[in-house]
């Protein structure tokens, strides 16, 4: 990951209680530029001598208020870089009613609060380890 995007300070594979890999991992970046480049890539291909695997790359989602109204919980996240924020149900529909935004797909945390919906097996969740006003 560091070869592709730079700024990687942590990369790990998620495991179950017996330390068996569960098909996902996490990567933490020290700057927003690298983090956003990795999110924008959406998929990366890992090639080794024994296998080639296409891996989905998603931002790590956390509980957050809606970035538009700052009143309600924002369970929907838009990963498109023109948005890249959390929305409540009403604000998602209002903001994404524009023709240019209708193709955006909402992301949501899964029921257990770990990971993202639609990530499937072989996914990486990205964490940015910096302040939004920083890098």
CSV table of C-alpha atoms in Angstrom, one decimal:
chain,number,residue,atom,x,y,z
A,1,UNK,CA,0.0,0.0,0.0
A,2,UNK,CA,2.8,2.4,0.8
A,3,UNK,CA,4.3,1.8,-2.6
A,4,UNK,CA,1.0,2.8,-4.2
A,5,UNK,CA,-0.1,5.7,-2.0
A,6,UNK,CA,2.7,6.7,0.4
A,7,UNK,CA,2.1,7.7,4.0
A,8,UNK,CA,1.1,4.3,5.4
A,9,UNK,CA,1.7,4.1,9.1
A,10,UNK,CA,-0.2,0.9,9.8
A,11,UNK,CA,-1.4,-2.0,7.7
A,12,UNK,CA,-3.0,-5.1,9.3
A,13,UNK,CA,-5.2,-8.1,8.5
A,14,UNK,CA,-8.4,-8.6,10.5
A,15,UNK,CA,-8.6,-12.0,12.2
A,16,UNK,CA,-11.2,-13.9,14.2
A,17,UNK,CA,-10.7,-14.9,17.9
A,18,UNK,CA,-8.5,-17.8,16.8
A,19,UNK,CA,-6.2,-15.4,14.8
A,20,UNK,CA,-7.6,-16.8,11.5
A,21,UNK,CA,-7.8,-14.1,8.7
A,22,UNK,CA,-11.4,-13.1,8.0
A,23,UNK,CA,-10.9,-11.5,4.6
A,24,UNK,CA,-10.5,-7.9,5.5
A,25,UNK,CA,-7.8,-5.5,6.6
A,26,UNK,CA,-7.1,-1.9,7.7
A,27,UNK,CA,-4.6,0.7,6.6
A,28,UNK,CA,-3.9,3.9,8.4
A,29,UNK,CA,-2.4,6.9,6.6
A,30,UNK,CA,-0.5,9.9,8.1
A,31,UNK,CA,-1.8,12.4,5.5
A,32,UNK,CA,-5.1,13.2,3.8
A,33,UNK,CA,-3.6,13.2,0.2
A,34,UNK,CA,-2.6,9.6,0.4
A,35,UNK,CA,-5.8,8.6,2.1
A,36,UNK,CA,-8.0,10.3,-0.5
A,37,UNK,CA,-6.0,8.8,-3.4
A,38,UNK,CA,-6.5,5.3,-1.9
A,39,UNK,CA,-10.2,5.9,-1.4
A,40,UNK,CA,-10.5,7.2,-5.0
A,41,UNK,CA,-8.8,4.1,-6.3
A,42,UNK,CA,-11.7,2.0,-4.9
A,43,UNK,CA,-10.0,-1.2,-6.0
A,44,UNK,CA,-6.4,-2.4,-6.1
A,45,UNK,CA,-4.9,-5.5,-7.6
A,46,UNK,CA,-2.4,-7.5,-5.5
A,47,UNK,CA,-0.1,-9.7,-7.5
A,48,UNK,CA,2.2,-12.3,-6.0
A,49,UNK,CA,4.0,-15.4,-7.4
A,50,UNK,CA,1.1,-17.6,-6.1
A,51,UNK,CA,-2.0,-15.5,-6.8
A,52,UNK,CA,-3.6,-12.3,-8.0
A,53,UNK,CA,-6.4,-10.7,-6.1
A,54,UNK,CA,-8.6,-7.7,-6.6
A,55,UNK,CA,-9.3,-6.0,-3.3
A,56,UNK,CA,-12.0,-3.4,-2.6
A,57,UNK,CA,-10.8,-0.3,-0.8
A,58,UNK,CA,-13.3,1.5,1.4
A,59,UNK,CA,-13.0,4.4,3.9
A,60,UNK,CA,-13.6,3.4,7.5
A,61,UNK,CA,-17.0,4.6,8.6
A,62,UNK,CA,-17.8,5.8,12.1
A,63,UNK,CA,-20.9,7.1,13.8
A,64,UNK,CA,-21.3,10.7,12.8
A,65,UNK,CA,-23.8,13.5,12.6
A,66,UNK,CA,-25.1,14.5,9.2
A,67,UNK,CA,-22.5,16.8,7.7
A,68,UNK,CA,-25.3,18.9,6.0
A,69,UNK,CA,-27.8,19.6,8.9
A,70,UNK,CA,-25.6,18.7,11.9
A,71,UNK,CA,-28.7,17.6,13.7
A,72,UNK,CA,-29.5,14.0,12.9
A,73,UNK,CA,-27.3,10.9,12.8
A,74,UNK,CA,-25.6,10.6,9.4
A,75,UNK,CA,-25.8,6.8,8.6
A,76,UNK,CA,-25.2,7.4,4.9
A,77,UNK,CA,-21.7,8.2,3.6
A,78,UNK,CA,-20.9,9.4,0.1
A,79,UNK,CA,-17.4,8.3,-1.0
A,80,UNK,CA,-17.4,10.5,-4.1
A,81,UNK,CA,-14.7,13.1,-3.6
A,82,UNK,CA,-17.1,16.0,-4.5
A,83,UNK,CA,-19.2,14.9,-1.4
A,84,UNK,CA,-17.1,12.8,0.9
A,85,UNK,CA,-19.3,13.3,3.9
A,86,UNK,CA,-22.1,11.8,6.1
A,87,UNK,CA,-25.8,12.4,5.5
A,88,UNK,CA,-29.1,11.7,7.2
A,89,UNK,CA,-31.9,10.2,5.1
A,90,UNK,CA,-33.5,13.6,4.3
A,91,UNK,CA,-30.2,15.4,3.4
A,92,UNK,CA,-29.0,12.5,1.3
A,93,UNK,CA,-32.1,12.7,-0.9
A,94,UNK,CA,-32.0,16.5,-1.0
A,95,UNK,CA,-28.3,16.7,-1.9
A,96,UNK,CA,-28.3,13.8,-4.3
A,97,UNK,CA,-31.4,14.9,-6.2
A,98,UNK,CA,-29.2,16.9,-8.6
A,99,UNK,CA,-28.6,15.0,-11.9
A,100,UNK,CA,-24.9,15.2,-11.4
A,101,UNK,CA,-25.2,13.5,-8.0
A,102,UNK,CA,-27.8,10.8,-8.7
A,103,UNK,CA,-25.2,8.2,-9.6
A,104,UNK,CA,-23.6,8.4,-6.1
A,105,UNK,CA,-24.2,5.3,-4.0
A,106,UNK,CA,-24.5,5.6,-0.2
A,107,UNK,CA,-22.3,3.5,2.0
A,108,UNK,CA,-23.3,2.5,5.5
A,109,UNK,CA,-21.7,0.7,8.4
A,110,UNK,CA,-22.8,-2.8,8.8
A,111,UNK,CA,-25.0,-3.9,11.7
A,112,UNK,CA,-22.1,-4.9,14.0
A,113,UNK,CA,-20.5,-1.4,13.5
A,114,UNK,CA,-17.4,-2.9,12.0
A,115,UNK,CA,-16.7,-2.4,8.3
A,116,UNK,CA,-18.9,-1.2,5.5
A,117,UNK,CA,-21.9,-2.6,3.6
A,118,UNK,CA,-21.0,-4.1,0.3
A,119,UNK,CA,-17.3,-4.6,1.1
A,120,UNK,CA,-17.5,-8.4,0.7
A,121,UNK,CA,-14.5,-10.5,1.3
A,122,UNK,CA,-11.0,-9.2,0.5
A,123,UNK,CA,-11.7,-5.6,1.5
A,124,UNK,CA,-9.5,-3.0,3.0
A,125,UNK,CA,-10.8,-0.2,5.3
A,126,UNK,CA,-8.8,3.0,5.3
A,127,UNK,CA,-8.3,5.2,8.3
A,128,UNK,CA,-6.9,8.7,8.1
A,129,UNK,CA,-4.7,9.4,11.1
A,130,UNK,CA,-4.7,13.2,10.8
A,131,UNK,CA,-7.0,16.2,11.5
A,132,UNK,CA,-9.3,17.3,8.6
A,133,UNK,CA,-7.7,20.8,8.8
A,134,UNK,CA,-4.2,19.4,8.5
A,135,UNK,CA,-2.5,17.9,5.5
